[in-house]
Coordinates of C-alpha atoms and ligand atoms in Angstrom, one line a residue:
X1 CA -26.4 -25.9 -4.4
X2 CA -27.8 -22.5 -5.4
X3 CA -25.8 -19.8 -3.7
X4 CA -26.9 -16.3 -3.2
X5 CA -25.1 -13.4 -1.6
X6 CA -26.0 -12.5 2.0
X7 CA -25.7 -8.8 2.7
X8 CA -24.9 -8.2 6.3
X9 CA -27.2 -5.5 7.5
X10 CA -25.8 -2.3 9.0
X11 CA -27.5 -3.2 12.3
X12 CA -25.6 -6.5 12.4
X13 CA -22.3 -4.7 11.8
X14 CA -23.3 -2.2 14.5
X15 CA -23.8 -5.0 16.9
X16 CA -20.3 -6.2 16.2
X17 CA -19.0 -2.7 17.0
X18 CA -21.0 -3.0 20.3
X19 CA -19.0 -6.2 21.0
X20 CA -15.8 -4.2 20.4
X21 CA -16.9 -1.7 23.1
X22 CA -17.7 -4.5 25.5
X23 CA -14.2 -6.0 24.9
X24 CA -12.7 -2.5 25.2
X25 CA -14.4 -2.2 28.6
X26 CA -12.6 -5.4 29.7
X27 CA -9.2 -4.6 28.3
X28 CA -9.3 -1.1 29.8
X29 CA -9.2 -2.9 33.3
X30 CA -5.9 -4.7 32.4
X31 CA -2.7 -3.2 33.9
X32 CA -1.4 -2.3 30.5
X33 CA -2.7 -1.9 27.0
X34 CA -2.9 -5.4 25.4
X35 CA -1.1 -6.1 22.1
X36 CA -2.2 -8.1 19.1
X37 CA -0.1 -9.8 16.4
X38 CA -1.8 -10.2 13.1
X39 CA 0.3 -12.4 10.7
X40 CA -0.8 -12.6 7.1
X41 CA -0.1 -15.2 4.4
X42 CA -1.4 -15.2 0.9
X43 CA -2.7 -12.6 -1.5
X44 CA -3.7 -9.0 -1.3
X45 CA -7.2 -10.2 -0.5
X46 CA -5.9 -11.6 2.7
X47 CA -3.9 -8.4 3.4
X48 CA -7.1 -6.4 3.0
X49 CA -8.9 -8.8 5.4
X50 CA -6.2 -8.4 8.0
X51 CA -6.6 -4.7 7.8
X52 CA -10.2 -5.2 8.9
X53 CA -9.2 -7.6 11.7
X54 CA -6.8 -4.9 12.9
X55 CA -9.5 -2.4 12.6
X56 CA -11.7 -4.4 14.9
X57 CA -8.8 -5.1 17.3
X58 CA -8.0 -1.4 17.6
X59 CA -11.6 -0.7 18.5
X60 CA -11.3 -3.4 21.2
X61 CA -8.4 -1.5 22.8
X62 CA -5.5 -3.4 21.3
X63 CA -2.2 -2.0 20.2
X64 CA 0.0 -4.0 17.7
X65 CA 3.2 -6.0 17.9
X66 CA 5.1 -8.4 15.7
X67 CA 6.5 -10.2 18.7
X68 CA 4.5 -13.3 19.6
X69 CA 5.9 -13.3 23.1
X70 CA 4.3 -9.9 23.8
X71 CA 0.9 -10.6 22.1
X72 CA -2.2 -11.2 24.1
X73 CA -4.0 -12.1 20.9
X74 CA -2.3 -13.8 17.9
X75 CA -4.3 -13.9 14.6
X76 CA -2.8 -15.9 11.7
X77 CA -4.6 -15.2 8.5
X78 CA -3.9 -18.2 6.3
X79 CA -3.6 -19.1 2.6
X80 CA -4.6 -22.4 0.9
X81 CA -3.4 -21.8 -2.6
X82 CA -0.5 -24.3 -2.5
X83 CA 0.6 -27.1 -0.2
X84 CA 3.8 -25.3 0.6
X85 CA 1.8 -22.3 2.0
X86 CA -0.2 -24.6 4.2
X87 CA 2.8 -26.4 5.6
X88 CA 4.4 -23.1 6.5
X89 CA 1.3 -22.1 8.5
X90 CA 1.0 -25.4 10.2
X91 CA 4.7 -25.3 11.2
X92 CA 4.3 -21.9 12.7
X93 CA 1.1 -22.7 14.5
X94 CA 2.7 -25.8 15.9
X95 CA 5.6 -23.8 17.3
X96 CA 3.2 -21.5 19.2
X97 CA 2.5 -24.3 21.6
X98 CA 5.7 -23.3 23.4
X99 CA 4.9 -19.6 23.4
X100 CA 1.4 -20.3 24.8
X101 CA 2.9 -22.5 27.5
X102 CA 4.8 -19.4 28.7
X103 CA 1.7 -17.2 28.3
X104 CA -1.3 -19.3 29.1
X105 CA -3.7 -16.3 28.8
X106 CA -2.8 -15.9 25.1
X107 CA -5.6 -16.2 22.6
X108 CA -4.6 -18.0 19.4
X109 CA -6.9 -17.4 16.4
X110 CA -6.6 -18.9 12.9
X111 CA -8.6 -17.5 10.0
X112 CA -8.5 -17.2 6.3
X113 CA -8.8 -19.6 3.4
X114 CA -7.2 -22.7 5.0
X115 CA -9.8 -22.6 7.8
X116 CA -12.6 -22.9 5.2
X117 CA -11.3 -26.3 4.3
X118 CA -13.1 -28.9 6.4
X119 CA -10.1 -31.2 6.6
X120 CA -7.8 -28.5 7.9
X121 CA -10.3 -27.3 10.5
X122 CA -10.6 -30.9 11.7
X123 CA -6.9 -31.2 12.0
X124 CA -6.7 -28.1 14.1
X125 CA -9.5 -29.3 16.3
X126 CA -7.8 -32.7 16.9
X127 CA -4.1 -31.9 16.9
X128 CA -3.6 -28.2 17.6
X129 CA -5.4 -27.9 20.9
X130 CA -3.7 -24.6 21.8
X131 CA -5.7 -22.9 19.1
X132 CA -8.7 -21.1 20.6
X133 CA -10.5 -19.7 17.6
X134 CA -10.9 -20.9 14.0
X135 CA -12.9 -18.9 11.5
X136 CA -13.1 -18.7 7.7
X137 CA -13.4 -15.6 5.5
X138 CA -17.2 -15.8 5.6
X139 CA -17.3 -15.3 9.4
X140 CA -14.7 -12.5 9.6
X141 CA -17.4 -9.8 10.2
X142 CA -18.3 -11.6 13.4
X143 CA -14.8 -11.5 14.9
X144 CA -15.6 -9.1 17.8
X145 CA -18.4 -11.4 19.0
X146 CA -16.1 -14.4 18.9
X147 CA -13.3 -12.6 20.8
X148 CA -15.9 -11.4 23.4
X149 CA -17.1 -15.0 23.9
X150 CA -13.6 -16.3 24.4
X151 CA -12.7 -13.6 26.9
X152 CA -15.9 -14.1 29.0
X153 CA -16.3 -17.9 28.7
X154 CA -14.0 -20.8 28.4
X155 CA -13.7 -23.1 25.4
X156 CA -12.9 -23.1 21.8
X157 CA -14.8 -21.6 18.8
X158 CA -15.0 -23.0 15.3
X159 CA -16.9 -20.8 12.8
X160 CA -16.2 -22.1 9.4
X161 CA -19.4 -23.3 7.9
X162 CA -19.6 -23.5 4.1
X163 CA -21.6 -20.4 3.1
X164 CA -22.4 -18.5 -0.1
X165 CA -20.4 -15.6 1.2
X166 CA -21.5 -12.2 2.4
X167 CA -20.7 -8.6 2.0
X168 CA -20.4 -6.4 5.1
X169 CA -19.9 -2.7 4.9
X170 CA -18.7 -0.5 7.7
X171 CA -16.1 -2.7 9.3
X172 CA -13.3 -0.4 10.6
X173 CA -9.8 -0.8 9.0
X174 CA -6.3 -0.1 10.2
X175 CA -4.2 0.1 7.1
X176 CA -0.5 -1.0 7.1
X177 CA 0.6 1.7 4.6
X178 CA 0.1 5.5 4.3
X179 CA 0.7 5.7 0.6
X180 CA -0.8 2.6 -0.9
X181 CA -4.2 1.1 -0.2
X182 CA -6.2 -1.9 -1.1
X183 CA -9.9 -1.6 -1.9
X184 CA -11.8 -4.8 -2.3
X185 CA -14.5 -4.3 -5.0
X186 CA -15.7 -7.9 -5.0
X187 CA -15.2 -11.2 -3.2
X188 CA -15.2 -14.8 -4.3
X189 CA -14.8 -16.5 -7.7
X190 CA -17.1 -18.4 -10.1
X191 CA -14.5 -19.7 -12.4
X192 CA -13.5 -23.0 -11.0
X193 CA -10.2 -23.4 -12.8
X194 CA -9.6 -27.1 -12.1
X195 CA -6.4 -26.6 -10.1
X196 CA -7.7 -23.8 -7.9
X197 CA -9.1 -23.9 -4.4
X198 CA -10.2 -20.3 -4.2
X199 CA -13.9 -20.8 -5.3
X200 CA -14.3 -23.4 -2.6
X201 CA -12.9 -21.3 0.2
X202 CA -14.0 -17.8 -0.8
X203 CA -17.5 -18.5 -2.1
X204 CA -19.3 -17.1 -5.2
X205 CA -18.6 -13.8 -6.9
X206 CA -20.3 -10.9 -5.2
X207 CA -19.8 -7.2 -5.9
X208 CA -19.8 -4.3 -3.5
X209 CA -22.1 -1.5 -4.5
X210 CA -20.3 1.2 -6.6
X211 CA -21.3 3.9 -4.2
X212 CA -19.6 2.1 -1.3
X213 CA -16.4 1.6 -3.3
X214 CA -16.4 5.3 -4.5
X215 CA -16.9 6.6 -1.0
X216 CA -14.0 4.4 0.3
X217 CA -11.7 5.7 -2.5
X218 CA -12.7 9.3 -1.9
X219 CA -11.9 8.9 1.8
X220 CA -8.5 7.4 0.9
X221 CA -7.7 10.2 -1.5
X222 CA -8.7 12.8 1.2
X223 CA -6.3 11.0 3.7
X224 CA -3.5 11.4 1.2
X225 CA -3.3 7.9 -0.3
X226 CA -1.6 8.0 -3.7
X227 CA -1.8 4.5 -5.0
X228 CA -5.1 2.6 -4.9
X229 CA -5.5 -1.0 -5.9
X230 CA -9.0 -2.3 -6.7
X231 CA -9.1 -6.0 -5.6
X232 CA -11.0 -9.0 -6.7
X233 CA -10.2 -12.5 -7.9
X234 CA -11.6 -11.6 -11.3
X235 CA -12.3 -7.9 -11.4
X236 CA -13.5 -8.1 -15.0
X237 CA -16.7 -9.7 -13.9
X238 CA -17.4 -7.0 -11.4
X239 CA -21.0 -5.8 -11.2
X240 CA -22.7 -8.7 -13.0
X241 CA -24.5 -9.6 -9.8
X242 CA -25.6 -6.1 -8.8
X243 CA -29.2 -5.1 -8.7
X244 CA -28.3 -2.5 -11.3
X245 CA -25.6 -4.3 -13.3
X246 CA -22.5 -2.3 -14.3
X247 CA -19.2 -3.5 -15.7
X248 CA -15.7 -3.0 -14.4
X249 CA -14.7 -0.5 -17.1
X250 CA -17.6 1.7 -16.0
X251 CA -16.4 1.5 -12.4
X252 CA -12.8 2.4 -13.4
X253 CA -14.2 5.4 -15.2
X254 CA -16.0 6.5 -12.1
X255 CA -13.0 6.0 -9.8
X256 CA -10.9 7.9 -12.3
X257 CA -13.3 10.9 -12.1
X258 CA -12.6 11.3 -8.4
X259 CA -10.5 14.5 -8.1
X260 CA -6.9 14.2 -6.8
X261 CA -3.4 13.2 -7.7
X262 CA -3.4 9.4 -7.4
X263 CA -2.9 6.2 -9.3
X264 CA -5.4 3.4 -9.8
X265 CA -4.4 -0.2 -10.2
X266 CA -6.5 -3.3 -10.2
X267 CA -6.0 -7.1 -9.9
X268 CA -6.7 -9.8 -10.9
X269 CA -8.0 -9.8 -14.5
X270 CA -9.1 -13.1 -16.1
X271 CA -8.3 -13.1 -19.9
X272 CA -11.7 -14.4 -20.9
X273 CA -13.4 -11.3 -19.4
X274 CA -10.8 -8.7 -20.3
X275 CA -12.5 -6.7 -23.1
X276 CA -11.6 -4.1 -25.7
X277 CA -13.8 -1.7 -23.7
X278 CA -11.6 -2.3 -20.6
X279 CA -8.4 -1.6 -22.6
X280 CA -9.9 1.6 -24.2
X281 CA -11.0 2.8 -20.7
X282 CA -7.5 2.1 -19.3
X283 CA -6.0 4.1 -22.2
X284 CA -8.4 7.0 -21.7
X285 CA -8.4 7.3 -17.9
X286 CA -5.3 9.3 -16.9
X287 CA -5.2 7.9 -13.4
X288 CA -5.3 4.3 -14.4
X289 CA -1.7 3.0 -14.2
X290 CA -0.4 1.6 -17.5
X291 CA 0.0 -1.9 -16.2
X292 CA -2.0 -5.1 -16.5
X293 CA -1.6 -8.3 -14.6
X294 CA -3.2 -10.9 -16.9
X295 CA -2.5 -14.5 -15.9
X296 CA -2.5 -17.0 -18.7
X297 CA -1.3 -20.0 -16.7
X298 CA -0.2 -22.1 -19.7
X299 CA 0.5 -21.6 -23.4
X300 CA -0.9 -24.9 -24.7
X301 CA -4.6 -25.1 -25.7
X302 CA -5.1 -28.6 -24.5
X303 CA -3.7 -27.7 -21.1
X304 CA -5.8 -24.5 -20.9
X305 CA -8.9 -26.6 -21.6
X306 CA -8.0 -29.1 -18.9
X307 CA -7.5 -26.2 -16.6
X308 CA -11.0 -24.9 -17.5
X309 CA -9.5 -21.5 -18.3
X310 CA -12.0 -20.9 -21.2
X311 CA -9.5 -19.0 -23.4
X312 CA -7.1 -20.2 -26.0
X313 CA -3.5 -19.1 -26.6
X314 CA -4.6 -17.2 -29.8
X315 CA -7.3 -15.4 -28.0
X316 CA -4.9 -14.4 -25.3
X317 CA -2.3 -13.1 -27.7
X318 CA -5.0 -11.2 -29.7
X319 CA -6.0 -9.4 -26.5
X320 CA -2.4 -8.5 -25.7
X321 CA -1.9 -7.2 -29.3
X322 CA -5.1 -5.1 -29.0
X323 CA -3.9 -3.7 -25.6
X324 CA -0.4 -2.9 -26.9
X325 CA -1.8 -1.0 -29.8
X326 CA -3.9 1.2 -27.5
X327 CA -1.2 1.6 -24.7
X328 CA 2.2 1.0 -26.3
X329 CA 4.2 1.4 -23.0
X330 CA 1.9 -1.0 -21.1
X331 CA 3.7 -3.0 -18.4
X332 CA 2.5 -6.6 -18.5
X333 CA 2.7 -9.3 -15.8
X334 CA 1.3 -12.8 -15.6
X335 CA 0.9 -16.0 -13.5
X336 CA 2.1 -19.3 -14.8
X337 CA 1.7 -22.9 -13.6
X338 CA 4.3 -25.4 -14.6
X339 CA 3.6 -29.1 -14.4
X340 CA -0.1 -29.2 -14.6
X341 CA -1.2 -32.9 -14.6
X342 CA -0.5 -34.4 -18.0
X343 CA 1.3 -31.3 -19.4
X344 CA 4.2 -32.7 -21.5
X345 CA 7.5 -30.9 -22.0
X346 CA 6.4 -30.2 -25.6
X347 CA 3.2 -28.6 -24.3
X348 CA 5.2 -26.6 -21.7
X349 CA 7.3 -25.2 -24.6
X350 CA 4.1 -23.4 -25.8
X351 CA 4.3 -21.4 -22.6
X352 CA 7.8 -20.3 -23.5
X353 CA 6.6 -19.2 -26.9
X354 CA 4.0 -17.0 -25.2
X355 CA 6.8 -15.4 -23.1
X356 CA 8.9 -14.7 -26.2
X357 CA 5.9 -13.2 -28.1
X358 CA 4.5 -11.0 -25.2
X359 CA 7.7 -10.2 -23.4
X360 CA 6.2 -9.7 -19.9
X361 CA 7.9 -7.3 -17.6
X362 CA 7.6 -9.8 -14.7
X363 CA 6.0 -13.2 -13.9
X364 CA 4.7 -15.0 -10.9
X365 CA 5.6 -18.7 -11.6
X366 CA 4.4 -21.7 -9.7
X367 CA 4.8 -25.5 -9.9
X368 CA 1.5 -27.2 -9.8
X369 CA 0.4 -28.2 -6.3
X370 CA -2.6 -30.6 -6.0
X371 CA -5.3 -29.1 -3.8
X372 CA -7.7 -31.6 -2.2
X373 CA -11.2 -31.4 -3.5
X374 CA -10.3 -29.8 -6.8
X375 CA -10.6 -31.7 -10.1
X376 CA -6.9 -31.4 -11.0
X377 CA -5.9 -33.2 -7.8
X378 CA -7.5 -36.4 -9.2
X379 CA -5.9 -36.1 -12.7
X380 CA -3.1 -38.5 -13.9
X381 CA 0.1 -36.7 -13.2
X382 CA 2.9 -38.9 -14.7
X383 CA 5.7 -36.3 -14.9
X384 CA 8.4 -36.5 -12.2
X385 CA 9.1 -33.5 -9.9
X386 CA 12.6 -33.4 -11.3
X387 CA 11.4 -32.9 -14.8
X388 CA 8.9 -30.3 -13.7
X389 CA 11.7 -28.5 -11.9
X390 CA 13.8 -28.5 -15.1
X391 CA 11.0 -27.0 -17.1
X392 CA 10.4 -24.4 -14.3
X393 CA 14.1 -23.4 -14.4
X394 CA 14.0 -23.0 -18.1
X395 CA 11.0 -20.7 -17.7
X396 CA 12.8 -18.7 -15.0
X397 CA 15.9 -18.3 -17.1
X398 CA 14.0 -17.1 -20.1
X399 CA 12.0 -14.6 -18.0
X400 CA 15.1 -13.4 -16.2
X401 CA 16.7 -12.5 -19.6
X402 CA 13.5 -10.7 -20.7
X403 CA 13.1 -8.8 -17.4
X404 CA 16.7 -7.7 -17.5
X405 CA 16.4 -6.5 -21.0
X406 CA 13.2 -4.6 -20.3
X407 CA 14.6 -3.1 -17.2
X408 CA 17.7 -2.1 -19.1
X409 CA 15.6 0.0 -21.5
X410 CA 14.8 2.3 -18.6
X411 CA 18.4 3.4 -18.0
X412 CA 19.0 7.0 -18.8
X413 CA 15.3 7.9 -18.7
X414 CA 13.6 10.1 -16.2
X415 CA 10.4 8.6 -14.9
X416 CA 7.7 10.1 -12.6
X417 CA 7.6 7.6 -9.7
X418 CA 5.7 7.3 -6.5
X419 CA 8.2 7.2 -3.6
X420 CA 6.6 4.7 -1.4
X421 CA 9.1 3.9 1.4
X422 CA 12.6 3.4 2.7
X423 CA 15.0 0.9 1.2
X424 CA 16.0 -2.1 3.2
X425 CA 19.4 -2.1 1.3
X426 CA 21.7 0.5 2.8
X427 CA 23.2 1.5 -0.5
X428 CA 19.9 3.2 -1.4
X429 CA 17.7 5.5 0.7
X430 CA 14.2 5.1 -0.7
X431 CA 12.0 2.8 -2.7
X432 CA 9.8 4.0 -5.5
X433 CA 7.5 2.6 -8.1
X434 CA 7.2 3.4 -11.7
X435 CA 3.6 3.9 -13.0
X436 CA 3.9 0.3 -14.3
X437 CA 4.8 -0.7 -10.7
X438 CA 8.5 -1.6 -11.3
X439 CA 10.5 -1.3 -8.1
X440 CA 13.1 1.5 -8.1
X441 CA 15.8 1.8 -5.4
X442 CA 16.5 5.5 -5.1
X443 CA 19.2 7.8 -3.7
X444 CA 17.5 10.9 -2.2
X445 CA 16.0 12.6 0.9
X446 CA 13.4 10.9 3.0
X447 CA 11.0 13.9 2.8
X448 CA 10.1 12.5 -0.7
X449 CA 8.2 9.5 0.8
X450 CA 4.6 9.7 -0.2
X451 CA 5.2 12.0 -3.2
X452 CA 5.3 11.6 -6.9
X453 CA 8.8 12.6 -8.0
X454 CA 10.9 12.5 -11.1
X455 CA 13.6 9.8 -10.8
X456 CA 16.5 9.5 -13.2
X457 CA 17.1 5.8 -13.8
X458 CA 20.9 5.1 -13.6
X459 CA 21.0 1.3 -13.5
X460 CA 18.9 -1.9 -13.6
X461 CA 19.0 -5.6 -13.0
X462 CA 16.5 -8.4 -13.6
X463 CA 14.6 -7.6 -10.3
X464 CA 14.6 -3.8 -10.1
X465 CA 15.8 -0.4 -11.3
X466 CA 18.1 2.0 -9.6
X467 CA 18.0 5.8 -9.7
X468 CA 18.3 9.2 -8.1
X469 CA 15.7 11.9 -7.3
X470 CA 16.0 14.7 -9.9
Ligands
LIG1 N1 -7.7 -15.1 -9.4 C1 -6.4 -14.9 -9.9 C2 -5.3 -15.6 -9.1 C3 -5.6 -16.5 -8.0 S1 -4.3 -17.4 -7.2 C4 -6.5 -15.4 -11.3 O1 -7.4 -16.1 -11.7 O2 -5.5 -15.2 -11.9 C5 -2.8 -16.8 -7.9 C6 -2.1 -17.8 -8.7 O3 -1.7 -19.0 -8.0 C7 -2.9 -18.3 -9.9 O4 -2.9 -17.4 -11.0 C8 -2.1 -19.5 -10.3 O5 -1.1 -19.2 -11.2 C9 -1.5 -20.0 -9.0 N2 -2.2 -21.2 -8.5 C10 -3.5 -21.4 -8.1 N3 -3.7 -22.6 -7.8 C11 -2.5 -23.3 -7.9 C12 -2.1 -24.6 -7.7 N4 -3.0 -25.6 -7.3 N5 -0.8 -25.0 -7.9 C13 0.0 -24.1 -8.3 N6 -0.3 -22.8 -8.6 C14 -1.6 -22.4 -8.3
LIG2 FE1 -8.7 -19.5 -9.0 FE2 -9.3 -19.4 -11.6 FE3 -10.8 -18.1 -9.8 FE4 -8.4 -17.3 -10.3 S1 -10.1 -17.3 -11.8 S2 -9.3 -17.5 -8.3 S3 -7.2 -19.1 -10.7 S4 -10.6 -20.3 -10.0
LIG3 FE1 -4.5 -17.7 -0.8 FE2 -7.0 -17.3 -0.2 FE3 -5.6 -15.5 -1.6 S1 -6.1 -19.2 -0.9 S2 -4.1 -16.7 -2.6 S3 -5.3 -16.1 0.5 S4 -7.8 -16.0 -1.8

């Protein structure tokens, strides 16, 4: 099916804001301000979507809670990337039956990537009858209208048709953080890696207009945000679909030109589209953080081909060498899948070789999880789970040693870090991030939160650094 992007018109978004006002007129009559609980699973993309859902809810007159007993509206924003993530969601949704029995007026809404899977939506329809509203990422922009319908009429709503995907500008946001912000620059994915469900649930790649992105970043900088992450499933193919095509490196350059003291990060980059021009731009633009998340998934070329990654190990390593020659202190992170169908232990060892050569600062590692409807779910998968787990543990042990060594190299140095919050560990007061996004637990006064400060690194382990404000 040919898929084209639908742009939601400003008038259509305006109409949704009118629905917010209509709901606000209803909630204003209630004895006290109603509260909403928005619970988010999955990636930053989902976090960003939840901020828009909160934005709409705030306009409808809702405050926020994390206590499901106190919530008049519960929204669970779900992730479909692995089976484990789905089971957690279904377990929690199942448990809400009891909560709703105590609060029959409660509205339970499920959204996000899982809801765009027809089989999941059907399961909710049949077996989770306490759920009032189901909508996929494509229908998020219509959330106020759906809430209005539920409050004024009885019944359940399912809005999860398969669509090309849309772009809607002007949806209000309530952000979770005052220092760091997400800015989606594009939605969807065209890559169809054979293990991955994202292209099926998030639709085709579509880019926001550069002027909309720049205006959003300018607004954030004016509000005092210091750390801005540009988001997309594959940011390196940004702009190919625009009326006036532009590439991601050019966008970075424009964001970098916005005046102010802030850092620019971005994720995720696909190795096949990460270019020398991008690396050069990163090296030249002083606000672009010296960090790259570049997933390579597997180190063996046969496996990469079966994954439809469209890059080889040698191509990947060449890009890393090029990048390191331009930015010697670059912080590198990656995603890896262990136990892709048919991957032998010998092939898996090629992944270990990449770790040894690149020496990543940190990794996100996953055991393959078959996703219904993806090609890999139908592939022969003879290796036992125990053997996969053994390989997975070898990978973790190697990376732990590398992370510990890399973190150890910071000890004694003074690094300009962004102090981003309070430490949940009582031995430390604050948390901070190095430019390369390594976590630092810091001793120092709370007035530093939200500022760039020099931190003297006094210790390290495999997970984080420790230090004190200078
Ligand atoms: N768009 C990004 C990441 C998307 S999902 C990219 O291309 O890199 C984040 C990570 O989840 C992927 O990089 C991959 O390592 C992992 N992942 C995706 N599908 C998976 C599956 N079926 N089983 C296990 N891990 C998976
Ligand atoms: Fe999934 Fe591949 Fe797209 Fe990433 S690039 S979202 S792994 S299909
Ligand atoms: Fe999960 Fe959807 Fe993100 S499947 S990883 S929340 S794009």
